Each structure stands twice: as structure tokens, then as C-alpha cells.
mmCIF file of C-alpha atoms in Angstrom:
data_model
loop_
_atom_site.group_PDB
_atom_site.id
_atom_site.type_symbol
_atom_site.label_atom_id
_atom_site.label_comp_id
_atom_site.label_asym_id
_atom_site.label_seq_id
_atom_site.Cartn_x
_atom_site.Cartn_y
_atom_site.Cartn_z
ATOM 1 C CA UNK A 10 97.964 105.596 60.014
ATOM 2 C CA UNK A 11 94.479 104.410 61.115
ATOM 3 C CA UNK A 12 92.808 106.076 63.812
ATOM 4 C CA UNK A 13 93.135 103.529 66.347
ATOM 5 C CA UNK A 14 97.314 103.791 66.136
ATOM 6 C CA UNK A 15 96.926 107.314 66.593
ATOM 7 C CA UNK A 16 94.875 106.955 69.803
ATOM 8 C CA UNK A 17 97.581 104.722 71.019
ATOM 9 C CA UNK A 18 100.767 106.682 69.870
ATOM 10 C CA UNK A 19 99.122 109.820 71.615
ATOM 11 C CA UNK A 20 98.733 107.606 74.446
ATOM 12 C CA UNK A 21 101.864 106.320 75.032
ATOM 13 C CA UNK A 22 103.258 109.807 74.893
ATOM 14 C CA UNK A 23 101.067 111.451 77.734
ATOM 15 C CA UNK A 24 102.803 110.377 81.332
ATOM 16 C CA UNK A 25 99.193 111.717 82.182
ATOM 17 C CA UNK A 26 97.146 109.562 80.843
ATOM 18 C CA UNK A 27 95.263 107.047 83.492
ATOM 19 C CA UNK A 28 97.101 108.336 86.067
ATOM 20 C CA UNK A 29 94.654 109.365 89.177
ATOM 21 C CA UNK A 30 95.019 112.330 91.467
ATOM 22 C CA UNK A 31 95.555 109.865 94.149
ATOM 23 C CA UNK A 32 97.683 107.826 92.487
ATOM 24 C CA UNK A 33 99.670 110.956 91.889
ATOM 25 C CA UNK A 34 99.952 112.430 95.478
ATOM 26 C CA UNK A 35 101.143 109.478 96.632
ATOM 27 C CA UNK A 36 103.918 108.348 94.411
ATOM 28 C CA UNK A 37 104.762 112.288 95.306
ATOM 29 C CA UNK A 38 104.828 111.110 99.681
ATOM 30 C CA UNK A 39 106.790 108.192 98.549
ATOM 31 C CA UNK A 40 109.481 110.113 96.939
ATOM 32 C CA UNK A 41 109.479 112.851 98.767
ATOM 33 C CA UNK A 42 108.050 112.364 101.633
ATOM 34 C CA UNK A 43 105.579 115.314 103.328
ATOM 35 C CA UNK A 44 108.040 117.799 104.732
ATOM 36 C CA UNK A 45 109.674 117.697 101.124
ATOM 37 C CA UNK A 46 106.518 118.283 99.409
ATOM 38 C CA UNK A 47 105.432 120.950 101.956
ATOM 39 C CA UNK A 48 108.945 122.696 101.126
ATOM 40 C CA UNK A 49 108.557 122.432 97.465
ATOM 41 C CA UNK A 50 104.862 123.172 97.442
ATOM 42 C CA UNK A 51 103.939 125.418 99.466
ATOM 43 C CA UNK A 52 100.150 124.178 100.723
ATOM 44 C CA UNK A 53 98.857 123.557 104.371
ATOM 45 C CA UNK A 54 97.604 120.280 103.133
ATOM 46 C CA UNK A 55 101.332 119.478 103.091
ATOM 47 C CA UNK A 56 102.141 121.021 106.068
ATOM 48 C CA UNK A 57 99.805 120.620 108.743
ATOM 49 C CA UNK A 58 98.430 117.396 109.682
ATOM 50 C CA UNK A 59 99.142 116.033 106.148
ATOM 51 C CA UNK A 60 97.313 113.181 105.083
ATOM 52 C CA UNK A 61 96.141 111.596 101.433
ATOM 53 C CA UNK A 62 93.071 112.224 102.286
ATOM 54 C CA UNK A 63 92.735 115.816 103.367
ATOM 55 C CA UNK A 64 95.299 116.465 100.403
ATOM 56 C CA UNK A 65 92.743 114.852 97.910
ATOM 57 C CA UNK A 66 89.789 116.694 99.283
ATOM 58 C CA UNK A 67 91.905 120.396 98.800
ATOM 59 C CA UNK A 68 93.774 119.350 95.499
ATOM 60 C CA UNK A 69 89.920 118.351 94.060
ATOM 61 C CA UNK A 70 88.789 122.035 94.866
ATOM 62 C CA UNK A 71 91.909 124.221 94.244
ATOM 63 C CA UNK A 72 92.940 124.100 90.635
ATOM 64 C CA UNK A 73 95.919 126.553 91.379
ATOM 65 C CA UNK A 74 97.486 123.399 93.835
ATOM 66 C CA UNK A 75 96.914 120.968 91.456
ATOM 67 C CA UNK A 76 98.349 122.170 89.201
ATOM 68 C CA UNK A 77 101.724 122.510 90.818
ATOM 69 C CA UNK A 78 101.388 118.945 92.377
ATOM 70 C CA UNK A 79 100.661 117.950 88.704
ATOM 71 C CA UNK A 80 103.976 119.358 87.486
ATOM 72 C CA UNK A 81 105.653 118.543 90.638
ATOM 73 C CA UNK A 82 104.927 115.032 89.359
ATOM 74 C CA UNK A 83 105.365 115.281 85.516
ATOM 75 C CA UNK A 84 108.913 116.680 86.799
ATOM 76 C CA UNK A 85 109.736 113.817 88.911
ATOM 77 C CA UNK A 86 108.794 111.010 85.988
ATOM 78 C CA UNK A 87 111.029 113.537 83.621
ATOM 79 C CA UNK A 88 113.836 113.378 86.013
ATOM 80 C CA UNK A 89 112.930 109.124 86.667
ATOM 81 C CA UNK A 90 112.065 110.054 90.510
ATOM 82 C CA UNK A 91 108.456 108.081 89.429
ATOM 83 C CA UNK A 92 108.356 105.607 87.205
ATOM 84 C CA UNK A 93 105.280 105.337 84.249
ATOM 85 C CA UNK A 94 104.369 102.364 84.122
#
């Protein structure tokens, strides 16, 4: 297998790979909406005045948050809430 197959096998496998925090948070409002994600995650950014934006600017400095928005998302594409495109 040459090395360039590999890079795009490994690719194809990771429902991370290109995928932006924003384009992540808000597939997440879409599905879920903000009340939904402020139940399931448990963030003020969710909660309070919830916006993309302010949600960006916390996510980007909290790596605790992301990383249960991350598998907050990585669930929903398991469960075919989010489609990978």
C-alpha cells in the first residue's frame, strides 16, 4: 500500500478530519437546538445568551468544553443525527 492510500484510508475513517469548531457547533444548534445542548452540556455559553459566536470564543479557550461538544458531535454522526459529508 503506498503512502498516499494510507493518508487517504486514514482519512476517510476520521469523522474529524476537516471538520471546523464552527462547523461543529453549529450542525450541534441545528440538531439540537440551544436549550438541548445547554441540557446535555452543561456550559453557560449554552445557556445564557447563547450565540455561535460567544460559544466559539469559550470552546477555543476551555479544552474541558470542547471536548464534550466534540463527542457530543462524534455521537450524533455515530447515531446519523449529522451527516459527514
Amino acid at each position: 500500500m503506498t503512502v498516499e492510500r494510507s493518508k487517504t484510508l486514514n482519512k476517510n475513517n476520521d469523522p474529524m478530519h476537516g471538520v471546523t469548531l464552527l462547523m461543529i457547533v453549529t450542525q450541534l444548534q441545528k440538531v439540537y437546538g440551544w436549550e438541548e445542548l445547554g441540557r446535555k452540556i452543561n456550559i453557560n455559553c449554552f445557556k445564557s445568551d447563547p450565540s455561535i459566536k460567544s460559544s466559539l470564543t469559550f470552546l477555543r479557550k476551555t479544552p474541558w468544553a470542547r471536548d464534550k461538544v466534540e463527542q457530543l458531535y462524534l455521537t450524533a454522526v455515530q447515531y446519523k443525527k449529522i451527516k459527514v459529508s
